[in-house]
Every structure is written in structure tokens, then in C-alpha cells.
Amino acid sequence: MALDTTALRQAGVATDGTLAAAIDGRATIFEMTQAAEEAVLRPQDAGPWSHELRAALAARIAVLNGETDLATRYGQGAGAFADLADPADDGAAQGLTEVVGFMDKVAADTRNVAAVDILGLQAAGVADADIVRLAELNAFLAYQLRVIAGLRLMKGAFA
Amino acid sequence: MTKVITKFTRNVPHWQPRVTPVDLKEASDEQLDALKVTPSNTKVSEYVLTLAHDVESLKVRSPLFNAIMYDKGGMSRAERELGALGASMVNHCIYCAAVHAARHAQLEKSTDVTDKLFRDGAKADLSTRDRAIFDFAVALSEAPSRAAPEHMDALKAAGLDEAEVLDLILSAALFGWANRLMHVLGDPVRVGETRN
């Protein structure tokens, strides 16, 4: 069965194309990557971060990384949180200023994240388990976005 | 007084969580299953106990991590470690950089490459192949990615085939993930200097 994953689709890589052998050799990794997307974007136990909010944050992180097509795709599931997909929105209207600020910093200024950023979330009333959930969502997207960017380059180089 | 390490080192620090890890005694069945806790295996790191707060992610992350770093074929294990190190240096994840520099040195039976990278940073004098691998990993790890066709040309010119380039993409990208957990959720501290 042909692999159908977000990463391959967004990179425009056909599983029967020039990269077929390399992709096929790592098929289980692409399958697990897709399973990870389910786990962070559409978990059974979402805690306080609904699937819609997660989709909005994912779209926002995709925008911060210049992946507008993926942002559109994720943004389609953002529902009432759709405004947050725009990095210019500070989350104040949804009472999520701390959360949005944290997600932006982890996504785009990772090296400067410090203990004070975690303390800020805790002070805003975010439980430790829910801080881990935010970090996992952010961290997975960092991975997926870079797999897409890398595959796209690879497709051009080995065409 | 706990001393947080801020400089790159191959001496693996202790990882001190900034949030309270899951208490193994209070863990749910699903968490125990994800943690692979059995009566004969009750040793679980604070890092994994921290990630157990998001058990659905933990369950899929661990096998994915192992597949990308250790599955047979493709790029050598040492070179995957170099990809991981490039990402970790961009994101300034001291803990990840230490672990993967140490593994690189162990696999290569030489500290030469990681000595140079920690001493001279991006300007380190590397072989053509290591240079291409490290530069690509660094560029891909910036936010947004700065990886460009020139990086891909350099990888091909250095002799990497498609399977090797794919493994490099995966290992560098994976550390975009790992760094955002390790560096965000905890501090690297000197062994023996943990907060009580």
C-alpha cells in the first residue's frame, strides 16, 4: 500500500517517483511520523488544549516557518481559534497570551528558552502536564516541518 | 547551589526537570505501559517520567526516535549523530549536544571532530563530508530552515546517496523535536548538584 503521509504530501514527493527506493527503505519511519501527528494534534486525551486549539497553534508554527500550505491545511481544523494561526495575534482575546508567547519562542527562538518561560506558564495557571503537552506539540511540528523542507530540497537535487 | 551548564561539553550532565515528573507510584496503567515498567524494570529517567505527562506522544516518540537513529542501512550511525549534534548546537541544547557528541566520539573512536566543533564552532576544520553534513544539519535547524539547494549540492558532491541524505534529514529534524523537549522542559546541571 502506498504511503500517504502529511510530510510526503506537503513535500510533493511521490512514493513511486525518483526517491521511491530511499522512502521505501524508511517506510516505517514515515508511518510512525504520521502516528505522531495524530498523537499531538488529535489525541484522545487532549487535556485543556482542544483539537481546534492545537490545529491553530500548528498552523501558527507552520507560518513562523514559512510553510504556508501546511499552515492552511492545519488551519482548516482551527475552528473558533482560527485567529491564532496569524503570528500577529497575541492570544489576548482567547486568554492565551502566555501560551501563545511560549509557543512562538519555543518554535522560533528555541535557544533562548529558559526556566523563566516555564515559570511564566505556571504563574498563568498552566499545569505541568499541560506544559509538557504544549512542548510535545511544538517539538513534533519542528520535526515535521524540517522533514518537509528537507524532502522538498532532496526532490529537487535527485530529480 | 545548583550550577546550570551553559557551555557545550562531551561530559553528559544531569538533566533537571523544570516541571514535576510523573510519580511512578501514581502512574496510570497507560503510563506504565508506555514507560515499559515491569516488576524487573523499575528504573525510569526523570526525563521519560516528565514526558509521561503526555503519554500518547511518548508512546509513538520512543520507537520513532530509535528507528531514525539506529535502523540499519543508509547513513552511518556516527554521521546521524553529527546531524543530531548540528541541530543541538543551533538550539543550544547542552544536554543533547553532550549525549550525541559523546556517542559520535565513541562510534568514531575519536574525539577529533567534536573537539573541533566545540572549540571552533561553525568554523571548525572538518573533512569535506563532515562539513557538508554538519552545515546541512545546522541550516535545516534554523527557524525557519535556511537549508538550500547549495547544501544539497555539497552533500551530493561529498558522495552521499539518496538513502544517506534522507537519514540526515530525519536525524537533524528529529533533534528539532528532541531539543524542544530537553532544552525547554529542563536544565543541564553538574552531576551530583541536583535540586532537592
XYZ file of N, CA, C and O in Angstrom, chain A:
636
model
N 0.847 -1.191 0.000
C 0.000 0.000 0.000
C 0.884 1.242 0.000
O 1.850 1.320 0.746
N 0.544 2.197 -0.842
C 1.367 3.409 -0.930
C 1.253 4.213 0.358
O 0.189 4.275 0.975
N 2.372 4.789 0.746
C 2.378 5.637 1.931
C 1.615 6.921 1.640
O 1.800 7.530 0.596
N 0.753 7.330 2.569
C 0.090 8.619 2.419
C 0.282 9.370 3.726
O -0.423 9.128 4.697
N 1.270 10.236 3.756
C 1.534 10.971 4.992
C 1.598 12.463 4.694
O 1.866 12.879 3.563
N 1.370 13.246 5.740
C 1.413 14.699 5.590
C 2.774 15.142 5.060
O 2.863 15.987 4.172
N 3.843 14.563 5.606
C 5.192 15.004 5.226
C 5.452 14.787 3.743
O 5.919 15.690 3.039
N 5.140 13.601 3.243
C 5.390 13.303 1.834
C 4.489 14.142 0.932
O 4.917 14.653 -0.101
N 3.238 14.290 1.343
C 2.294 15.054 0.535
C 2.711 16.525 0.456
O 2.732 17.129 -0.618
N 3.078 17.097 1.600
C 3.442 18.520 1.609
C 4.741 18.782 0.855
O 4.945 19.855 0.313
N 5.630 17.795 0.859
C 6.887 17.969 0.133
C 6.715 17.688 -1.359
O 7.621 17.948 -2.147
N 5.564 17.149 -1.731
C 5.327 16.828 -3.130
C 6.140 15.638 -3.599
O 6.529 15.556 -4.767
N 6.412 14.715 -2.684
C 7.215 13.545 -3.024
C 6.288 12.365 -3.315
O 5.531 11.933 -2.440
N 6.356 11.859 -4.528
C 5.561 10.690 -4.893
C 6.316 9.434 -4.471
O 7.531 9.338 -4.671
N 5.595 8.497 -3.875
C 6.266 7.299 -3.387
C 6.665 6.348 -4.520
O 7.353 5.367 -4.290
N 6.219 6.665 -5.743
C 6.690 5.862 -6.877
C 7.627 6.693 -7.763
O 7.919 6.332 -8.888
N 8.093 7.827 -7.246
C 8.951 8.712 -8.031
C 10.428 8.407 -7.849
O 10.806 7.294 -7.445
N 11.260 9.418 -8.106
C 12.716 9.193 -8.104
C 13.263 8.862 -6.714
O 14.319 8.256 -6.599
N 12.571 9.266 -5.681
C 13.070 8.991 -4.329
C 12.458 7.722 -3.745
O 12.612 7.445 -2.557
N 11.764 6.951 -4.602
C 10.975 5.815 -4.110
C 11.791 4.839 -3.262
O 11.341 4.420 -2.191
N 12.987 4.501 -3.733
C 13.764 3.486 -3.008
C 14.150 3.986 -1.619
O 14.038 3.251 -0.628
N 14.599 5.233 -1.548
C 15.002 5.780 -0.249
C 13.802 5.874 0.699
O 13.885 5.492 1.872
N 12.684 6.357 0.189
C 11.474 6.490 1.016
C 11.003 5.108 1.471
O 10.658 4.902 2.641
N 11.008 4.177 0.544
C 10.545 2.818 0.869
C 11.405 2.198 1.971
O 10.915 1.479 2.835
N 12.689 2.494 1.939
C 13.594 1.964 2.959
C 13.303 2.485 4.354
O 13.737 1.904 5.349
N 12.609 3.586 4.411
C 12.276 4.199 5.719
C 10.752 4.313 5.889
O 10.258 5.203 6.598
N 10.023 3.403 5.254
C 8.548 3.476 5.276
C 8.000 3.485 6.703
O 7.072 4.243 7.018
N 8.592 2.672 7.572
C 8.045 2.614 8.944
C 8.228 3.958 9.649
O 7.396 4.347 10.469
N 9.309 4.651 9.316
C 9.531 5.971 9.936
C 8.462 6.953 9.481
O 7.934 7.736 10.289
N 8.107 6.908 8.210
C 7.048 7.811 7.741
C 5.697 7.438 8.353
O 4.894 8.314 8.687
N 5.472 6.151 8.529
C 4.214 5.734 9.182
C 4.178 6.202 10.632
O 3.157 6.694 11.127
N 5.308 6.053 11.329
C 5.351 6.484 12.736
C 5.251 8.001 12.851
O 4.695 8.525 13.821
N 5.796 8.701 11.864
C 5.685 10.166 11.868
C 4.222 10.580 11.773
O 3.768 11.496 12.467
N 3.478 9.875 10.943
C 2.049 10.186 10.810
C 1.294 9.854 12.102
O 0.405 10.597 12.530
N 1.694 8.755 12.743
C 1.065 8.399 14.023
C 1.363 9.466 15.082
O 0.508 9.782 15.924
N 2.559 10.031 15.013
C 2.914 11.090 15.969
C 2.070 12.338 15.729
O 1.669 13.021 16.678
N 1.790 12.630 14.453
C 0.917 13.781 14.158
C -0.451 13.575 14.818
O -1.002 14.499 15.421
N -0.973 12.365 14.726
C -2.257 12.071 15.376
C -2.163 12.308 16.877
O -3.054 12.878 17.500
N -1.051 11.851 17.460
C -0.904 11.904 18.920
C -0.810 13.337 19.447
O -1.261 13.618 20.556
N -0.206 14.226 18.684
C -0.064 15.595 19.196
C -1.184 16.528 18.723
O -1.517 17.478 19.415
N -1.742 16.244 17.567
C -2.794 17.146 17.061
C -4.201 16.667 17.391
O -5.106 17.479 17.567
N -4.377 15.355 17.452
C -5.718 14.831 17.684
C -5.700 13.723 18.746
O -6.205 12.621 18.526
N -5.098 14.019 19.925
C -5.010 12.973 20.956
C -6.388 12.641 21.552
O -7.284 13.489 21.534
N -6.501 11.436 22.058
C -7.758 11.070 22.743
C -7.920 11.885 24.014
O -9.001 12.339 24.348
N -6.814 12.052 24.753
C -6.841 12.873 25.966
C -6.124 14.187 25.646
O -4.905 14.268 25.724
N -6.900 15.180 25.276
C -6.308 16.451 24.822
C -5.985 17.390 25.980
O -5.360 18.424 25.775
N -6.420 17.044 27.219
C -6.235 17.973 28.322
C -6.987 19.267 28.010
O -8.032 19.240 27.347
N -6.445 20.398 28.434
C -7.160 21.665 28.191
C -6.960 22.197 26.772
O -7.571 23.194 26.401
N -6.091 21.558 25.992
C -5.779 22.061 24.651
C -6.588 21.267 23.626
O -6.194 20.176 23.212
N -7.720 21.817 23.229
C -8.633 21.124 22.305
C -7.971 20.864 20.955
O -6.966 21.495 20.616
N -8.563 19.983 20.200
C -8.039 19.703 18.857
C -8.040 20.976 18.005
O -7.128 21.188 17.202
N -9.047 21.803 18.188
C -9.102 23.055 17.408
C -7.961 23.991 17.787
O -7.308 24.576 16.915
N -7.713 24.130 19.084
C -6.612 25.000 19.514
C -5.273 24.437 19.022
O -4.396 25.179 18.556
N -5.111 23.143 19.120
C -3.864 22.518 18.643
C -3.673 22.775 17.147
O -2.565 23.057 16.694
N -4.762 22.676 16.389
C -4.670 22.932 14.947
C -4.263 24.380 14.685
O -3.435 24.662 13.801
N -4.819 25.298 15.473
C -4.482 26.715 15.301
C -3.006 26.958 15.622
O -2.309 27.674 14.893
N -2.532 26.371 16.711
C -1.127 26.549 17.092
C -0.202 25.906 16.055
O 0.863 26.448 15.733
N -0.621 24.772 15.522
C 0.180 24.111 14.481
C 0.260 24.992 13.241
O 1.336 25.144 12.633
N -0.867 25.578 12.864
C -0.879 26.470 11.696
C 0.033 27.670 11.946
O 0.791 28.099 11.070
N -0.029 28.204 13.146
C 0.800 29.361 13.513
C 2.288 29.007 13.391
O 3.081 29.780 12.843
N 2.672 27.859 13.899
C 4.075 27.443 13.846
C 4.504 27.204 12.391
O 5.624 27.522 12.006
N 3.592 26.672 11.597
C 3.907 26.491 10.176
C 4.143 27.842 9.505
O 5.068 27.996 8.702
N 3.330 28.838 9.851
C 3.533 30.187 9.293
C 4.894 30.730 9.717
O 5.647 31.278 8.904
N 5.211 30.580 10.999
C 6.513 31.072 11.508
C 7.676 30.427 10.757
O 8.754 31.006 10.667
N 7.444 29.237 10.224
C 8.494 28.528 9.488
C 8.347 28.666 7.972
O 9.010 27.956 7.214
N 7.455 29.542 7.550
C 7.319 29.811 6.118
C 6.622 28.723 5.323
O 6.711 28.688 4.098
N 5.911 27.815 6.015
C 5.206 26.719 5.324
C 3.722 27.075 5.235
O 2.891 26.562 6.006
N 3.392 27.932 4.293
C 2.022 28.444 4.251
C 1.001 27.391 3.822
O -0.139 27.409 4.295
N 1.399 26.475 2.958
C 0.446 25.434 2.544
C 0.067 24.535 3.726
O -1.097 24.205 3.926
N 1.071 24.168 4.489
C 0.787 23.325 5.660
C -0.032 24.122 6.680
O -0.935 23.574 7.321
N 0.274 25.410 6.794
C -0.493 26.263 7.716
C -1.968 26.272 7.316
O -2.854 26.172 8.167
N -2.224 26.371 6.024
C -3.616 26.370 5.546
C -4.286 25.048 5.887
O -5.421 25.004 6.368
N -3.542 23.969 5.662
C -4.087 22.632 5.936
C -4.434 22.478 7.415
O -5.537 22.052 7.761
N -3.503 22.849 8.285
C -3.781 22.732 9.722
C -4.856 23.726 10.159
O -5.703 23.423 11.003
N -4.800 24.926 9.565
C -5.750 25.974 9.955
C -7.192 25.599 9.693
O -8.109 26.120 10.342
N -7.403 24.675 8.760
C -8.779 24.255 8.446
C -9.464 23.594 9.640
O -10.681 23.557 9.710
N -8.667 23.093 10.565
C -9.251 22.446 11.745
C -9.299 23.341 12.966
O -9.579 22.878 14.072
N -8.997 24.640 12.791
C -8.799 25.509 13.951
C -10.092 26.082 14.536
O -10.079 26.606 15.651
N -11.191 25.992 13.801
C -12.490 26.435 14.321
C -12.435 27.813 14.962
O -11.940 28.776 14.358
N -12.898 27.886 16.218
C -13.001 29.169 16.916
C -11.639 29.799 17.218
O -11.565 30.969 17.598
N -10.573 29.012 17.079
C -9.230 29.534 17.378
C -8.484 29.974 16.114
O -7.287 30.222 16.156
N -9.207 30.065 15.007
C -8.550 30.313 13.712
C -7.671 31.572 13.722
O -6.622 31.604 13.070
N -8.077 32.587 14.493
C -7.292 33.837 14.511
C -5.862 33.607 14.991
O -4.940 34.341 14.618
N -5.684 32.604 15.831
C -4.348 32.357 16.406
C -3.352 31.845 15.366
O -2.150 31.839 15.618
N -3.841 31.416 14.219
C -2.919 30.958 13.177
C -2.075 32.107 12.636
O -1.037 31.880 12.009
N -2.506 33.327 12.891
C -1.744 34.506 12.454
C -0.755 34.883 13.560
O -1.169 35.249 14.665
N 0.546 34.818 13.294
C 1.519 35.131 14.341
C 1.404 36.562 14.887
O 1.948 36.852 15.960
N 0.667 37.434 14.197
C 0.478 38.789 14.721
C -0.551 38.817 15.850
O -0.642 39.793 16.600
N -1.342 37.753 15.970
C -2.366 37.685 17.028
C -1.682 37.238 18.329
O -1.027 36.190 18.358
N -1.849 38.029 19.400
C -1.118 37.710 20.648
C -1.889 36.801 21.594
O -1.405 36.501 22.692
N -3.054 36.349 21.185
C -3.800 35.400 22.003
C -4.602 36.025 23.125
O -5.283 35.320 23.877
N -4.547 37.359 23.257
C -5.226 38.020 24.383
C -6.742 37.785 24.340
O -7.364 37.569 25.382
N -7.308 37.792 23.139
C -8.762 37.646 23.022
C -9.243 36.297 23.547
O -10.378 36.163 24.008
N -8.361 35.305 23.477
C -8.735 33.956 23.962
C -8.186 33.681 25.357
O -8.304 32.559 25.861
N -7.551 34.692 25.971
C -6.933 34.481 27.290
C -5.730 33.562 27.221
O -5.412 32.852 28.180
N -5.049 33.579 26.084
C -3.935 32.632 25.873
C -2.604 33.342 25.594
O -1.726 32.790 24.932
N -2.450 34.548 26.124
C -1.239 35.310 25.830
C 0.029 34.543 26.211
O 0.985 34.466 25.421
N 0.046 33.979 27.408
C 1.241 33.255 27.881
C 1.517 32.028 27.009
O 2.657 31.734 26.675
N 0.439 31.327 26.689
C 0.580 30.091 25.900
C 1.111 30.406 24.510
O 2.056 29.771 24.014
N 0.536 31.410 23.882
C 0.934 31.774 22.521
C 2.373 32.298 22.509
O 3.182 31.932 21.640
N 2.714 33.121 23.491
C 4.079 33.645 23.574
C 5.092 32.526 23.772
O 6.174 32.515 23.153
N 4.738 31.564 24.613
C 5.612 30.413 24.851
C 5.785 29.602 23.578
O 6.906 29.238 23.199
N 4.695 29.337 22.882
C 4.779 28.525 21.670
C 5.623 29.208 20.598
O 6.421 28.563 19.912
N 5.473 30.511 20.467
C 6.274 31.242 19.473
C 7.761 31.147 19.805
O 8.597 30.930 18.919
N 8.084 31.314 21.077
C 9.502 31.301 21.472
C 10.109 29.913 21.296
O 11.219 29.766 20.781
N 9.384 28.890 21.690
C 9.901 27.527 21.541
C 10.084 27.177 20.062
O 11.055 26.540 19.665
N 9.164 27.651 19.238
C 9.232 27.321 17.808
C 10.363 28.058 17.102
O 11.082 27.461 16.296
N 10.512 29.351 17.403
C 11.368 30.193 16.551
C 12.595 30.770 17.244
O 13.457 31.334 16.579
N 12.670 30.638 18.548
C 13.827 31.173 19.283
C 14.220 30.175 20.366
O 14.431 30.533 21.528
N 14.320 28.929 19.953
C 14.480 27.814 20.891
C 15.654 28.015 21.839
O 15.551 27.767 23.040
N 16.772 28.450 21.277
C 17.999 28.504 22.090
C 17.845 29.417 23.294
O 18.517 29.229 24.296
N 16.955 30.411 23.200
C 16.802 31.364 24.309
C 15.680 31.017 25.284
O 15.389 31.801 26.193
N 15.059 29.866 25.108
C 14.046 29.438 26.086
C 14.765 29.130 27.399
O 15.824 28.501 27.418
N 14.190 29.623 28.506
C 14.834 29.475 29.810
C 13.800 29.099 30.870
O 12.595 29.071 30.591
N 14.299 28.833 32.073
C 13.416 28.424 33.172
C 12.290 29.437 33.381
O 11.160 29.064 33.715
N 12.599 30.705 33.175
C 11.591 31.745 33.411
C 10.372 31.570 32.497
O 9.250 31.952 32.876
N 10.572 30.988 31.332
C 9.442 30.779 30.420
C 8.484 29.724 30.961
O 7.268 29.811 30.768
N 9.041 28.715 31.600
C 8.192 27.698 32.240
C 7.498 28.301 33.463
O 6.301 28.083 33.693
N 8.240 29.097 34.221
C 7.655 29.754 35.403
C 6.487 30.658 34.990
O 5.486 30.743 35.705
N 6.615 31.303 33.833
C 5.550 32.176 33.343
C 4.266 31.403 33.076
O 3.169 31.858 33.420
N 4.405 30.227 32.477
C 3.224 29.397 32.233
C 2.609 28.921 33.546
O 1.387 28.934 33.726
N 3.484 28.506 34.461
C 2.984 28.031 35.764
C 2.249 29.161 36.492
O 1.188 28.941 37.079
N 2.816 30.372 36.416
C 2.182 31.516 37.075
C 0.827 31.842 36.446
O -0.073 32.365 37.110
N 0.694 31.520 35.155
C -0.573 31.761 34.459
C -1.574 30.629 34.718
O -2.674 30.630 34.154
N -1.177 29.658 35.539
C -2.109 28.603 35.917
C -2.075 27.366 35.048
O -2.958 26.517 35.127
N -1.049 27.245 34.195
C -0.947 26.056 33.341
C -0.296 24.927 34.145
O 0.793 25.109 34.705
N -0.955 23.795 34.202
C -0.444 22.649 34.965
C 0.785 22.061 34.270
O 0.936 22.174 33.047
N 1.651 21.424 35.051
C 2.880 20.862 34.486
C 2.592 19.883 33.344
O 3.275 19.892 32.316
N 1.607 19.038 33.518
C 1.290 18.066 32.461
C 0.906 18.783 31.169
O 1.239 18.329 30.065
N 0.243 19.918 31.307
C -0.210 20.647 30.121
C 0.927 21.445 29.481
O 0.876 21.735 28.281
N 1.952 21.780 30.270
C 3.165 22.381 29.706
C 3.882 21.338 28.843
O 4.343 21.625 27.733
N 3.937 20.115 29.320
C 4.564 19.037 28.538
C 3.784 18.827 27.240
O 4.369 18.644 26.168
N 2.466 18.878 27.313
C 1.650 18.714 26.096
C 1.964 19.810 25.071
O 2.067 19.539 23.869
N 2.106 21.047 25.551
C 2.438 22.140 24.626
C 3.819 21.909 23.997
O 4.010 22.106 22.797
N 4.765 21.491 24.825
C 6.123 21.270 24.320
C 6.140 20.154 23.280
O 6.815 20.254 22.249
N 5.391 19.087 23.520
C 5.350 17.970 22.570
C 4.744 18.394 21.231
O 5.227 18.002 20.168
N 3.677 19.178 21.292
C 3.058 19.665 20.058
C 4.068 20.499 19.268
O 4.285 20.290 18.070
N 4.708 21.423 19.972
C 5.676 22.306 19.339
C 6.857 21.515 18.768
O 7.290 21.732 17.628
N 7.336 20.583 19.560
C 8.528 19.819 19.185
C 8.246 18.933 17.973
O 9.056 18.843 17.047
N 7.093 18.291 17.968
C 6.748 17.462 16.809
C 6.703 18.300 15.538
O 7.201 17.899 14.484
N 6.078 19.475 15.631
C 5.964 20.316 14.430
C 7.330 20.749 13.928
O 7.555 20.827 12.715
N 8.249 21.032 14.852
C 9.610 21.395 14.441
C 10.195 20.280 13.580
O 10.838 20.527 12.552
N 9.961 19.058 14.000
C 10.439 17.881 13.266
C 9.731 17.767 11.907
O 10.375 17.682 10.858
N 8.423 17.764 11.941
C 7.674 17.547 10.702
C 7.974 18.637 9.662
O 8.158 18.336 8.477
N 8.044 19.875 10.106
C 8.327 20.981 9.175
C 9.697 20.815 8.524
O 9.880 21.131 7.350
N 10.669 20.311 9.297
C 12.017 20.148 8.746
C 12.136 18.914 7.851
O 12.915 18.905 6.898
N 11.361 17.896 8.148
C 11.319 16.754 7.224
C 10.755 17.215 5.878
O 11.288 16.881 4.813
N 9.713 18.010 5.937
C 9.109 18.520 4.695
C 10.111 19.386 3.931
O 10.310 19.209 2.718
N 10.753 20.322 4.640
C 11.719 21.217 3.978
C 12.866 20.409 3.368
O 13.310 20.671 2.245
N 13.329 19.407 4.089
C 14.435 18.587 3.598
C 14.037 17.747 2.396
O 14.782 17.659 1.409
N 12.857 17.138 2.476
C 12.389 16.302 1.356
C 12.210 17.125 0.088
O 12.524 16.666 -1.008
N 11.721 18.335 0.263
C 11.495 19.191 -0.906
C 12.831 19.488 -1.601
O 12.933 19.444 -2.837
N 13.853 19.762 -0.802
C 15.183 20.005 -1.372
C 15.727 18.744 -2.038
O 16.340 18.789 -3.104
N 15.489 17.633 -1.377
C 16.001 16.360 -1.885
C 15.355 16.019 -3.236
O 16.025 15.538 -4.160
N 14.099 16.303 -3.322
C 13.373 16.040 -4.573
C 14.005 16.833 -5.719
O 14.200 16.316 -6.823
N 14.371 18.085 -5.456
C 14.997 18.909 -6.483
C 16.392 18.423 -6.837
O 16.794 18.440 -8.007
N 17.120 17.950 -5.822
C 18.521 17.585 -6.038
C 18.685 16.242 -6.742
O 19.646 16.029 -7.478
N 17.754 15.332 -6.491
C 17.919 13.977 -7.038
C 16.934 13.689 -8.178
O 16.725 12.540 -8.534
N 16.337 14.739 -8.701
C 15.354 14.551 -9.783
C 16.037 13.970 -11.016
O 17.182 14.261 -11.277
